[in-house]
PDB file of C-alpha atoms in Angstrom:
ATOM      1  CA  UNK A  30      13.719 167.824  27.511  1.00 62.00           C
ATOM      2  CA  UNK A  31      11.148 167.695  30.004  1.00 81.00           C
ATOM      3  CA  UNK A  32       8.301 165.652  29.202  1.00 93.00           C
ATOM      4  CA  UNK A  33       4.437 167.347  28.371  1.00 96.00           C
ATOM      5  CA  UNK A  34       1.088 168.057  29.467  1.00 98.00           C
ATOM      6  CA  UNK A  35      -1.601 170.068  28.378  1.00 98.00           C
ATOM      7  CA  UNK A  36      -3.969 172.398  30.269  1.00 98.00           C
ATOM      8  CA  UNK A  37      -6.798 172.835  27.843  1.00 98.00           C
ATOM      9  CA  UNK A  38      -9.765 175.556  28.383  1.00 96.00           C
ATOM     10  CA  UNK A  39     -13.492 175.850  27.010  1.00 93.00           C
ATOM     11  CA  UNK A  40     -12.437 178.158  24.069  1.00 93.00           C
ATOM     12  CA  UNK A  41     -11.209 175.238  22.039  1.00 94.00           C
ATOM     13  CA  UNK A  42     -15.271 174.196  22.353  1.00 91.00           C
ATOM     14  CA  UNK A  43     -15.681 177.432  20.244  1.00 86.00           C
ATOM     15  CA  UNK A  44     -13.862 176.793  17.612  1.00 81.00           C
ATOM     16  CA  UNK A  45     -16.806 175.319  16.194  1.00 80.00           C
ATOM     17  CA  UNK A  46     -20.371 176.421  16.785  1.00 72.00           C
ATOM     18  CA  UNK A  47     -20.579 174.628  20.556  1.00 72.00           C
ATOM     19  CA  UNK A  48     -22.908 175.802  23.371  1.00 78.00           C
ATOM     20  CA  UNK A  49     -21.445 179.194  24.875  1.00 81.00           C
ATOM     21  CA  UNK A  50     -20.836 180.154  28.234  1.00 81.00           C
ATOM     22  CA  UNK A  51     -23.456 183.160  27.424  1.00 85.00           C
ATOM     23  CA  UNK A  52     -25.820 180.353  26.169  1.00 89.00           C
ATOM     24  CA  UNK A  53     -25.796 178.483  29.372  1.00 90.00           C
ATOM     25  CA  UNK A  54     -26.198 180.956  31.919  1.00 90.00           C
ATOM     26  CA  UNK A  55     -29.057 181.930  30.190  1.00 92.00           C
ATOM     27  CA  UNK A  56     -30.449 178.398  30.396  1.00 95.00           C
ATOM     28  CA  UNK A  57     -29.019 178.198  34.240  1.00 95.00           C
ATOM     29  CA  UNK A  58     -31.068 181.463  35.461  1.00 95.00           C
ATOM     30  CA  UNK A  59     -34.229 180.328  33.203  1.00 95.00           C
ATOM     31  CA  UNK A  60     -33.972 176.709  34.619  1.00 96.00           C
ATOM     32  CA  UNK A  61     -33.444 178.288  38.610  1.00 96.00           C
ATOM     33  CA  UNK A  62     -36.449 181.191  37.245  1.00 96.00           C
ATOM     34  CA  UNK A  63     -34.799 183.930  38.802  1.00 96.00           C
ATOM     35  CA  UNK A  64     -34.964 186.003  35.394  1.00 93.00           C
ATOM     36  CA  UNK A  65     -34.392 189.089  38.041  1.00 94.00           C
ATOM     37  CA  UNK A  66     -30.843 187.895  37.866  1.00 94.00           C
ATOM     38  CA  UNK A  67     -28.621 190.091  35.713  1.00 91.00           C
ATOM     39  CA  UNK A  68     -25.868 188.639  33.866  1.00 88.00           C
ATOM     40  CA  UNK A  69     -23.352 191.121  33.528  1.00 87.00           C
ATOM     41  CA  UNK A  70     -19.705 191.026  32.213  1.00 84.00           C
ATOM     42  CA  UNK A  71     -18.108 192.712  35.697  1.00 87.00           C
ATOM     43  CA  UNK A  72     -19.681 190.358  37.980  1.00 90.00           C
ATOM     44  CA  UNK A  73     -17.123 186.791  38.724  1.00 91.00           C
ATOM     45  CA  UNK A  74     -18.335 183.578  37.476  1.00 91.00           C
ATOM     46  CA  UNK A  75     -18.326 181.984  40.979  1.00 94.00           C
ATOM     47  CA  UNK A  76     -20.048 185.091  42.449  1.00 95.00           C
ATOM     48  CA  UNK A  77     -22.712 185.153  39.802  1.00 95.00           C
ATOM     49  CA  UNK A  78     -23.235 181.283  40.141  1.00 95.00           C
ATOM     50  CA  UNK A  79     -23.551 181.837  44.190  1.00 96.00           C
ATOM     51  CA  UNK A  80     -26.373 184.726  43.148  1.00 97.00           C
ATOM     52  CA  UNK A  81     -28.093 182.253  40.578  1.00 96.00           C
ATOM     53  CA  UNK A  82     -28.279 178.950  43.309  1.00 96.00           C
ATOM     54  CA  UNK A  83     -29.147 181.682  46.297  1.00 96.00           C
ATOM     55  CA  UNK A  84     -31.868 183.461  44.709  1.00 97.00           C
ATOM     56  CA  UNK A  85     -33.516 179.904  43.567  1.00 96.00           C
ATOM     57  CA  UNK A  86     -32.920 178.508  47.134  1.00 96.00           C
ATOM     58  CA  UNK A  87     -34.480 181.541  48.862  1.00 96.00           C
ATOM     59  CA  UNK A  88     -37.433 181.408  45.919  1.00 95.00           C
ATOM     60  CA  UNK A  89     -38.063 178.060  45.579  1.00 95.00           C
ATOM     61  CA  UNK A  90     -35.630 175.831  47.558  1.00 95.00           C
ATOM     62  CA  UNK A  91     -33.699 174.066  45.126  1.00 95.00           C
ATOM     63  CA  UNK A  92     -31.406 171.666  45.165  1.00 96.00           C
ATOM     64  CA  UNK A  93     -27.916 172.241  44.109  1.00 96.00           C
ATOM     65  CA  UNK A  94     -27.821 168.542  42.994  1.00 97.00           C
ATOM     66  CA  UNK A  95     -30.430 168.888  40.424  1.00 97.00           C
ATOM     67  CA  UNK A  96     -29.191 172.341  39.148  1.00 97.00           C
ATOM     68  CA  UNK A  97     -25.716 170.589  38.728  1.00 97.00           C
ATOM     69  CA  UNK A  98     -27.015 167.560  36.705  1.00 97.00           C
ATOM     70  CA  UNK A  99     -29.102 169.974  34.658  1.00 97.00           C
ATOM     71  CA  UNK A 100     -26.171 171.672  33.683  1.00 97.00           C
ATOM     72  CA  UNK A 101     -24.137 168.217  32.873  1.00 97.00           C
ATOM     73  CA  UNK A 102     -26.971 167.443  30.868  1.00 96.00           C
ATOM     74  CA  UNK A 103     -26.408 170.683  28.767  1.00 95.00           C
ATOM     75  CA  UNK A 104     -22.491 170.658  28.500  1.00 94.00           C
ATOM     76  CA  UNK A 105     -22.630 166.913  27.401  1.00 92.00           C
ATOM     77  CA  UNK A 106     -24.129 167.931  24.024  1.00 89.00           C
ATOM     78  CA  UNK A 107     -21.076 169.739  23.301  1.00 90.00           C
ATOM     79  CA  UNK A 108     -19.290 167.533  20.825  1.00 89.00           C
ATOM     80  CA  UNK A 109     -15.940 167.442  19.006  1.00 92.00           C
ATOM     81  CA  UNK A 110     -14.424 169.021  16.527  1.00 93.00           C
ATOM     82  CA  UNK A 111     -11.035 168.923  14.338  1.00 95.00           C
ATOM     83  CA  UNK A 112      -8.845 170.789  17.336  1.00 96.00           C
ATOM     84  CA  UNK A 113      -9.984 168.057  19.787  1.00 96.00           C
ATOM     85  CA  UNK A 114      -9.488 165.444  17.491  1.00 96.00           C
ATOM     86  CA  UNK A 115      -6.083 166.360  16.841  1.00 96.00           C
ATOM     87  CA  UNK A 116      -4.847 166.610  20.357  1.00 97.00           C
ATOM     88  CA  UNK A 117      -6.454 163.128  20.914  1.00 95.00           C
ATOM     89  CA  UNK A 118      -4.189 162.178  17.813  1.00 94.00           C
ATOM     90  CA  UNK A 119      -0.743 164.109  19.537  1.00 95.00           C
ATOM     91  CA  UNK A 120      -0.792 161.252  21.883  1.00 94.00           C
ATOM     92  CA  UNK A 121       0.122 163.398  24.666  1.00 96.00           C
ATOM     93  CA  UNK A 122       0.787 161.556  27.823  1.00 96.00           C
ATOM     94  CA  UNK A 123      -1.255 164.055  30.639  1.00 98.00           C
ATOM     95  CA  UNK A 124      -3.846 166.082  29.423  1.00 98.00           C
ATOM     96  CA  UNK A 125      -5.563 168.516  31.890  1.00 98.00           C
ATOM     97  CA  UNK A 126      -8.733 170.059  31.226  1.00 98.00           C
ATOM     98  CA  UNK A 127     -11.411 172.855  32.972  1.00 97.00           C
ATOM     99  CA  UNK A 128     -13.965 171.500  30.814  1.00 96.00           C
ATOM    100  CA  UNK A 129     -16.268 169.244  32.451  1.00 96.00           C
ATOM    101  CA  UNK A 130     -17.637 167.079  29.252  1.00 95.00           C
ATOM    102  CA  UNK A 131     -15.814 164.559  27.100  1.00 96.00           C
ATOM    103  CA  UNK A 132     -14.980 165.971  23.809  1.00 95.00           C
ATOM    104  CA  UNK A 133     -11.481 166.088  24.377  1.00 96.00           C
ATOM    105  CA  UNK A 134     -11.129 162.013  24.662  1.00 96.00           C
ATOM    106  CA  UNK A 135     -14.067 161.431  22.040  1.00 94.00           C
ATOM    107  CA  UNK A 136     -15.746 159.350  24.290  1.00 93.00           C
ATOM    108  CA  UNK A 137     -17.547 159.264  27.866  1.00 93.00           C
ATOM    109  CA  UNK A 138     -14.480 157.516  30.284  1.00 91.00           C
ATOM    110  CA  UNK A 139     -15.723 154.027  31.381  1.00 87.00           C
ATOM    111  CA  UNK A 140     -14.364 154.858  35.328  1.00 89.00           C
ATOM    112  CA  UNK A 141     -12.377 157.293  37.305  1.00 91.00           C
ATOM    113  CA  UNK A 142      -9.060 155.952  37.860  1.00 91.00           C
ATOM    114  CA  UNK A 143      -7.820 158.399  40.595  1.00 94.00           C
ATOM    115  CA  UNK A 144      -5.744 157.217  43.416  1.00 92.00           C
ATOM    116  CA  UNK A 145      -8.561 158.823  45.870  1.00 92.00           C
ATOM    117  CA  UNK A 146     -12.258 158.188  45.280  1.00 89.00           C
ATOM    118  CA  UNK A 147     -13.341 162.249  45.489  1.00 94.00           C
ATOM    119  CA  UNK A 148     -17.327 162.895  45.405  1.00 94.00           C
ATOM    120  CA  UNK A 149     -17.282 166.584  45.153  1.00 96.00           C
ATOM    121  CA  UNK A 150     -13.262 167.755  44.663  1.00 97.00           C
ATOM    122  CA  UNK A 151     -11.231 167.158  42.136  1.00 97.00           C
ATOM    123  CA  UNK A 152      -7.041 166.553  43.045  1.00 97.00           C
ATOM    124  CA  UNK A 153      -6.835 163.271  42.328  1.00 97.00           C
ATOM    125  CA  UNK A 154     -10.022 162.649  39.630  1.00 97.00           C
ATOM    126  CA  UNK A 155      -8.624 161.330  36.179  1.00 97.00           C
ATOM    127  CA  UNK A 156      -9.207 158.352  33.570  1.00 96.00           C
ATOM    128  CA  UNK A 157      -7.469 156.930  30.808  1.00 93.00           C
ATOM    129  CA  UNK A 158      -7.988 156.435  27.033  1.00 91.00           C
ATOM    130  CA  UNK A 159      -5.992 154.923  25.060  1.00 89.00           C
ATOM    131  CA  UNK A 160      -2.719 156.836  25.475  1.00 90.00           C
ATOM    132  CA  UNK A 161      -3.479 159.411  27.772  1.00 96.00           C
ATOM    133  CA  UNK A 162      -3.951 160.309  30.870  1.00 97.00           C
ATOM    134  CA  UNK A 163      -7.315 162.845  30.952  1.00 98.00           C
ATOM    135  CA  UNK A 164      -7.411 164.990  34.414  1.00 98.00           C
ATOM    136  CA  UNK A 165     -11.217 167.004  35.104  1.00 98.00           C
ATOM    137  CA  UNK A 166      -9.464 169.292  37.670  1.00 98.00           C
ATOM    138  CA  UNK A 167     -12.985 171.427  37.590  1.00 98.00           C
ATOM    139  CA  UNK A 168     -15.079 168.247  38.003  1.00 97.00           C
ATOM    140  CA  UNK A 169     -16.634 165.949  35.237  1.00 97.00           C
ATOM    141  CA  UNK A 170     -20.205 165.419  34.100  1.00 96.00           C
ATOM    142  CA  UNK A 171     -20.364 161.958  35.013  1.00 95.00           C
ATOM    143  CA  UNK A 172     -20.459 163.358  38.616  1.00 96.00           C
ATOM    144  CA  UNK A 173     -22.425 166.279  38.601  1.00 97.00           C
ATOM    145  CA  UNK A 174     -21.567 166.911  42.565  1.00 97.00           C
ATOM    146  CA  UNK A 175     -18.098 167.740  41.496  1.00 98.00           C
ATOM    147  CA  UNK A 176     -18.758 170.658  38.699  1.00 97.00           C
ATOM    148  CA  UNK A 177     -17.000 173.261  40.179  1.00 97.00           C
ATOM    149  CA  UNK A 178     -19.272 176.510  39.622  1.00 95.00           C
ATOM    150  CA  UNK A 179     -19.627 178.899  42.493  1.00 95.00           C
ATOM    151  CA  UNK A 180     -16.977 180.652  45.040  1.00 95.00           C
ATOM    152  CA  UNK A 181     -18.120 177.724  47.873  1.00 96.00           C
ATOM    153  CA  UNK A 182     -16.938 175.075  46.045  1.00 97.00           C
ATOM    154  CA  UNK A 183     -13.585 176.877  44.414  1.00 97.00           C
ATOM    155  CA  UNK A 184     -13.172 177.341  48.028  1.00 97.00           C
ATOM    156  CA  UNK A 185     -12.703 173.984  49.271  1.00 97.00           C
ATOM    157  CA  UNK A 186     -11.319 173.384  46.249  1.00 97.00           C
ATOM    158  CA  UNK A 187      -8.404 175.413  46.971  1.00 97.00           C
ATOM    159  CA  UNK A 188      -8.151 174.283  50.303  1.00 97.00           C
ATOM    160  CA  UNK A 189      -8.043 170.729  49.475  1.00 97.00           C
ATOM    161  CA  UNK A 190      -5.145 172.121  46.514  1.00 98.00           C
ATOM    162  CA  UNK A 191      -3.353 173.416  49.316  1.00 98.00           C
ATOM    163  CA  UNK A 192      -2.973 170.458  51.555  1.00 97.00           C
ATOM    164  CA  UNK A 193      -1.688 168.377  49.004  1.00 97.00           C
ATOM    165  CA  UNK A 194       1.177 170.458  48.399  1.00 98.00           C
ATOM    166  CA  UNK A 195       1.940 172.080  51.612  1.00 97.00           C
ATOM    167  CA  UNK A 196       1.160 170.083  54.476  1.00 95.00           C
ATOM    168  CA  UNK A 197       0.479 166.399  52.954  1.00 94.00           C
ATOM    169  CA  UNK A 198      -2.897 164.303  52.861  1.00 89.00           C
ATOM    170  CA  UNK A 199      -4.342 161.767  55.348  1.00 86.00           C
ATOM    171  CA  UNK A 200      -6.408 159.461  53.067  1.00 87.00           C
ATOM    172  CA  UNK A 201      -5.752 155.672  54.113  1.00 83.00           C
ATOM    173  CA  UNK A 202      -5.491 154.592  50.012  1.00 86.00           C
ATOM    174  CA  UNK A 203      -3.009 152.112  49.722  1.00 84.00           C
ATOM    175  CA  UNK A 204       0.186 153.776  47.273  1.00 85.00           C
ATOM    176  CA  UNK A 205      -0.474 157.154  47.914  1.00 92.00           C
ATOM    177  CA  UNK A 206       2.281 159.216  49.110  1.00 93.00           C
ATOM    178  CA  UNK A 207       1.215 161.282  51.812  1.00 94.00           C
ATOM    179  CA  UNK A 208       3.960 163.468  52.258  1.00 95.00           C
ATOM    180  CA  UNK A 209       3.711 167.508  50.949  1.00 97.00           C
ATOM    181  CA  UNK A 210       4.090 168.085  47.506  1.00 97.00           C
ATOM    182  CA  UNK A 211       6.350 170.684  48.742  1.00 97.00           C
ATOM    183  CA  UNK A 212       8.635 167.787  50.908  1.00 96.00           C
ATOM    184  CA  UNK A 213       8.731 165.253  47.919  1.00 95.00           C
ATOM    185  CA  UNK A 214      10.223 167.424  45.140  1.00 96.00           C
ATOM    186  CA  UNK A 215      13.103 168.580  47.806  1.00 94.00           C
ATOM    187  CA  UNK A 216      13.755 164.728  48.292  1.00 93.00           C
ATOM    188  CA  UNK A 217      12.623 163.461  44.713  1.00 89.00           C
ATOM    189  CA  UNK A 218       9.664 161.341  45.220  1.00 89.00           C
ATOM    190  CA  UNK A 219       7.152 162.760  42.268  1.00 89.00           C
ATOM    191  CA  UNK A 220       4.609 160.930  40.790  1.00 91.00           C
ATOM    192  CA  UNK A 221       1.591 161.425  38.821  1.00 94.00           C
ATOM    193  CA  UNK A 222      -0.718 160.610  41.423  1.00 96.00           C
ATOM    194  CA  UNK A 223      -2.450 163.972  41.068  1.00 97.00           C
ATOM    195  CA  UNK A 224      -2.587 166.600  38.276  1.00 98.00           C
ATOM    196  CA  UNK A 225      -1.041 168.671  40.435  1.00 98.00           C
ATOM    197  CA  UNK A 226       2.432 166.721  40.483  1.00 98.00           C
ATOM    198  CA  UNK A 227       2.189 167.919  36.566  1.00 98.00           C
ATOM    199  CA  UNK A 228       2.679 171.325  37.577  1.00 98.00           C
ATOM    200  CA  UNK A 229       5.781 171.416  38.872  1.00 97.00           C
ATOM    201  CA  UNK A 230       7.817 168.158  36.997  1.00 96.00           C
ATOM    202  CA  UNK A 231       6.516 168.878  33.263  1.00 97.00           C
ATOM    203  CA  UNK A 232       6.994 171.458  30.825  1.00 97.00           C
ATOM    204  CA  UNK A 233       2.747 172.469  30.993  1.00 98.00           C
ATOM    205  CA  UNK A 234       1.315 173.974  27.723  1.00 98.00           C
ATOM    206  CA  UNK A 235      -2.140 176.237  28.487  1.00 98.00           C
ATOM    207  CA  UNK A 236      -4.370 177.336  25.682  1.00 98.00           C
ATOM    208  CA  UNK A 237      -7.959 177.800  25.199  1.00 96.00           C
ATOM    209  CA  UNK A 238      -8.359 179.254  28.818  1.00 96.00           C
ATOM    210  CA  UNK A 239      -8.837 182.770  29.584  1.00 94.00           C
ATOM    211  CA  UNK A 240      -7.087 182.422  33.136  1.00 94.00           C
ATOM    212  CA  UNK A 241      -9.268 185.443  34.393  1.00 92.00           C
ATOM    213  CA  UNK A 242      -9.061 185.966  38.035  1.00 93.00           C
ATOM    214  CA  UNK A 243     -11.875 183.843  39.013  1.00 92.00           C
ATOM    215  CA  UNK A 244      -9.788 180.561  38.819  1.00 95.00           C
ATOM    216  CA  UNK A 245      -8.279 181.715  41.917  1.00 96.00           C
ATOM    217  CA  UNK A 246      -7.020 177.515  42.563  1.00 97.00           C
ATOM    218  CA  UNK A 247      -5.092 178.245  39.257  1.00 98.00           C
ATOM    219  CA  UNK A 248      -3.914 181.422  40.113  1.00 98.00           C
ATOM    220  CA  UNK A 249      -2.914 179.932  43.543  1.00 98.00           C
ATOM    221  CA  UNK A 250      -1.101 177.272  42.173  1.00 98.00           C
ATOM    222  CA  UNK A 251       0.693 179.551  39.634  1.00 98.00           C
ATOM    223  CA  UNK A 252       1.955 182.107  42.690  1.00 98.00           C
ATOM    224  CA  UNK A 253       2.651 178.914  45.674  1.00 98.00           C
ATOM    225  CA  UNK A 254       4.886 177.419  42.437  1.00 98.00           C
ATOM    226  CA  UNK A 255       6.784 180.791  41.777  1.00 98.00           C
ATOM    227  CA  UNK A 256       7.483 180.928  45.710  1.00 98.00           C
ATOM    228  CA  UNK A 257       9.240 177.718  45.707  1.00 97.00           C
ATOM    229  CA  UNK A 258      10.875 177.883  43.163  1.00 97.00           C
ATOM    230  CA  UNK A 259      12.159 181.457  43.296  1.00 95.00           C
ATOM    231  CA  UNK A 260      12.068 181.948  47.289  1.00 96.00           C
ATOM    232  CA  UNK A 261      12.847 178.240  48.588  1.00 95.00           C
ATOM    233  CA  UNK A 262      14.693 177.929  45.823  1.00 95.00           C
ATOM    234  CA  UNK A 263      13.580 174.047  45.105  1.00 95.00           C
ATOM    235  CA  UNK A 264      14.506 172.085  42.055  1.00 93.00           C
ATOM    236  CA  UNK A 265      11.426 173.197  40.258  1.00 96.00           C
ATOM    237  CA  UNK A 266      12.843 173.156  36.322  1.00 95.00           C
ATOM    238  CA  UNK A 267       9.663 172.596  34.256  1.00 97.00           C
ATOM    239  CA  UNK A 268       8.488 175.323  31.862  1.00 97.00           C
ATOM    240  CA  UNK A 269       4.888 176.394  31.894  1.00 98.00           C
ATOM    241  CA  UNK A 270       3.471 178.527  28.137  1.00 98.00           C
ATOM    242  CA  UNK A 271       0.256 179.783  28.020  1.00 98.00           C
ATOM    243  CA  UNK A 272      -0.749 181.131  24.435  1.00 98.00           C
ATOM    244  CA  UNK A 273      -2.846 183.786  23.413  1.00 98.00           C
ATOM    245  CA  UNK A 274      -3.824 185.394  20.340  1.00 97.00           C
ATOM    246  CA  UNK A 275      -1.737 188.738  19.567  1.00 96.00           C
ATOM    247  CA  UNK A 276      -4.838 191.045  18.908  1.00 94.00           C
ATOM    248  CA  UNK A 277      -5.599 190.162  22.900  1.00 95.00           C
ATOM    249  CA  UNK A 278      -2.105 191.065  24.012  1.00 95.00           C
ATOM    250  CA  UNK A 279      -2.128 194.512  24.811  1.00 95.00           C
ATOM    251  CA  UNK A 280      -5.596 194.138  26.432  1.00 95.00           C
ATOM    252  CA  UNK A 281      -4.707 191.591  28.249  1.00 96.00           C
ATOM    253  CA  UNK A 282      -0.991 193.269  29.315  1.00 96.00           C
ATOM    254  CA  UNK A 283      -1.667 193.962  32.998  1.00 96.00           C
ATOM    255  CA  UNK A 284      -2.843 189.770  33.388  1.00 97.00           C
ATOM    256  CA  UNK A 285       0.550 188.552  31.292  1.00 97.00           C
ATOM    257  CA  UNK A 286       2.606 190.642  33.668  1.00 97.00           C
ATOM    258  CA  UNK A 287       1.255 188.625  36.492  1.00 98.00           C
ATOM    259  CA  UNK A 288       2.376 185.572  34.532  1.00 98.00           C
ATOM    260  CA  UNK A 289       5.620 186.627  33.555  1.00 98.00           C
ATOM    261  CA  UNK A 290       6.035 187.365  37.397  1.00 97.00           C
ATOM    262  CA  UNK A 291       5.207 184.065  38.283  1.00 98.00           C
ATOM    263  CA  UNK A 292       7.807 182.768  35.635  1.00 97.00           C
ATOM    264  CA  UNK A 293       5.288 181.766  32.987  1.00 98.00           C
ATOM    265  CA  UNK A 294       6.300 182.220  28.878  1.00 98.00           C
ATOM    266  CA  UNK A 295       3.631 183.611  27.176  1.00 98.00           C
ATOM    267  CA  UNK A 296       3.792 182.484  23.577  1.00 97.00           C
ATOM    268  CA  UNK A 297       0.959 184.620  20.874  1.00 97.00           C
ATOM    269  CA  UNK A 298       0.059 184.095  17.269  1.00 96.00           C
ATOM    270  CA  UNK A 299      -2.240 185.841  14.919  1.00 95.00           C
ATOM    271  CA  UNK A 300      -5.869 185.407  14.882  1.00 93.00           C
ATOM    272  CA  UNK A 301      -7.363 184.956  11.418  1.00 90.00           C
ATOM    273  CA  UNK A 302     -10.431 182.473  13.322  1.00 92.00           C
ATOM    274  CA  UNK A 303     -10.401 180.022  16.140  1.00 93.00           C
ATOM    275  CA  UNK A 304      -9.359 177.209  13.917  1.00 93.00           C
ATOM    276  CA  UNK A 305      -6.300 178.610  12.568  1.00 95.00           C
ATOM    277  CA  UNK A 306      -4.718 179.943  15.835  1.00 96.00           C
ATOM    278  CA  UNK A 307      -5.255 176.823  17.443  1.00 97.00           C
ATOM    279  CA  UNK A 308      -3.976 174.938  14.284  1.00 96.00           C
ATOM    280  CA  UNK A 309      -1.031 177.243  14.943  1.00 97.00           C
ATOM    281  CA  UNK A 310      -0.716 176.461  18.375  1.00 97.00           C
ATOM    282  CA  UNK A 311      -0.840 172.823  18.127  1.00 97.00           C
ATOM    283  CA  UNK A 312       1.681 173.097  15.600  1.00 97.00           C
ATOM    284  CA  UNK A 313       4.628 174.780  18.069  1.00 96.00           C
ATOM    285  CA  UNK A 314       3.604 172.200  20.820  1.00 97.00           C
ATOM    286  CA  UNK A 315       4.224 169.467  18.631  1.00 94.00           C
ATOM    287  CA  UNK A 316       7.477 171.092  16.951  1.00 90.00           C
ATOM    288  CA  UNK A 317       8.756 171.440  20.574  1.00 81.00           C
TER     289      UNK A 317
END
């Protein structure tokens, strides 16, 4: 059996009366006073974050620095509840998380332990408590520059996601491999020196995420994994699940064919309320 790793999403947050995504971006466009901003359910996260930041700049010149640490300032109140307690007490070895604020380890990390000191990306950015191994791959509060928001910074994102694996890094850290993602798992030298390294050597379990087609470094990583595995044919034999409830699943059927396609297992269960399907959910991940 392969071992774990969690990819955990903002909907857990929600399981409990938290700060919503609605909630925020109205405090983000009242904060950048561009109220002639609409928010409006067809219009990409990243796209709408690039119209929030340009209208402000063009109004008012602000600075993307101070928008970011307003909005670290705003996510940090989000504190947690029974479902984050309980994956803090699963002990799970790797635990990877969009989220940008602490409530998943219960406490604010006392340093960044990554391999590569990273201002603004986030491929090598993790910490450790007690057991586990906590990876921000959408940036962390602690360093506002690295909140990954709007379609610039998913951008070079991706293209630093995209080195790693395909044509190998450069950085002069001492202990970093340096050769492609893509050449170490044909000649077995994986480590866990980036979350990515998770994706492709342990069985990954993703809940609480929507996985809409904004997170196109997700959706990237999901497609460049099915191509090796299925196309190059490389020893790629990790499982990745991503749950949802079953009220979503026809709704949400032309998204899971994309996943199936890419050789993900989607796993449902019934909704009664957030705390029960993600009791539920916990429950198969630790029953294996």
């Amino acid at each position: 059996m392969k071992p774990i790793s969690l990819l955990v999403g903002n909907d857990i947050n929600n399981a409990t009366q938290q700060l919503s995504w609605a909630t925020l971006l109205d405090r983000i466009i009242q904060f950048c006073c561009v109220g002639e901003v609409e928010r409006h359910k067809d219009k990409p996260f990243p796209l709408l974050y690039e119209e929030i930041f340009l209208s402000a700049l063009r109004k008012s010149h602000l600075d993307e620095l101070k928008l970011k640490t307003f909005i670290a300032e705003q996510v940090t109140a989000i504190t947690s509840n029974e479902i984050h307690e309980r994956i803090r007490g699963m002990r799970i070895p790797h635990i990877m998380t969009t989220n940008y604020e602490y409530s998943l380890e219960g406490a604010v990390p006392k340093r960044n332990t990554g391999l590569v000191r990273e201002r603004i990306y986030s491929v090598f950015r993790r910490s450790q408590h007690e057991d586990t191994t906590y990876w921000h791959v959408h940036g962390e509060c602690r360093s506002p520059q690295s909140i990954n928001l709007g379609y610039e910074h998913y951008g070079g994102q991706l293209q630093q996601m995209r080195n790693y694996v395909v044509s190998g890094t450069d950085y002069k850290t001492k202990g970093i491999l340096k050769d492609s993602l893509e050449y170490r798992l044909q000649h077995g030298k994986v480590n866990y020196q980036s979350w990515i390294d998770l994706w492709f050597t342990t069985d990954v379990h993703i809940f609480g995420l929507s996985l809409d087609f904004s997170e196109t470094d997700l959706w990237w990583l999901l497609t460049y994994r099915a191509r090796l595995k299925y196309y190059k044919q490389l020893p790629i034999e990790n499982r990745i699940f991503y749950y949802i409830p079953q009220q979503f699943k026809a709704a949400s059927k032309f998204k899971l064919d994309l996943l199936h396609v890419n050789g993900v297992e989607v796993v449902d269960f019934p909704y009664e309320s957030s705390l029960d399907y993600y009791r539920l959910v916990l429950d198969n991940i630790e029953k294996g």
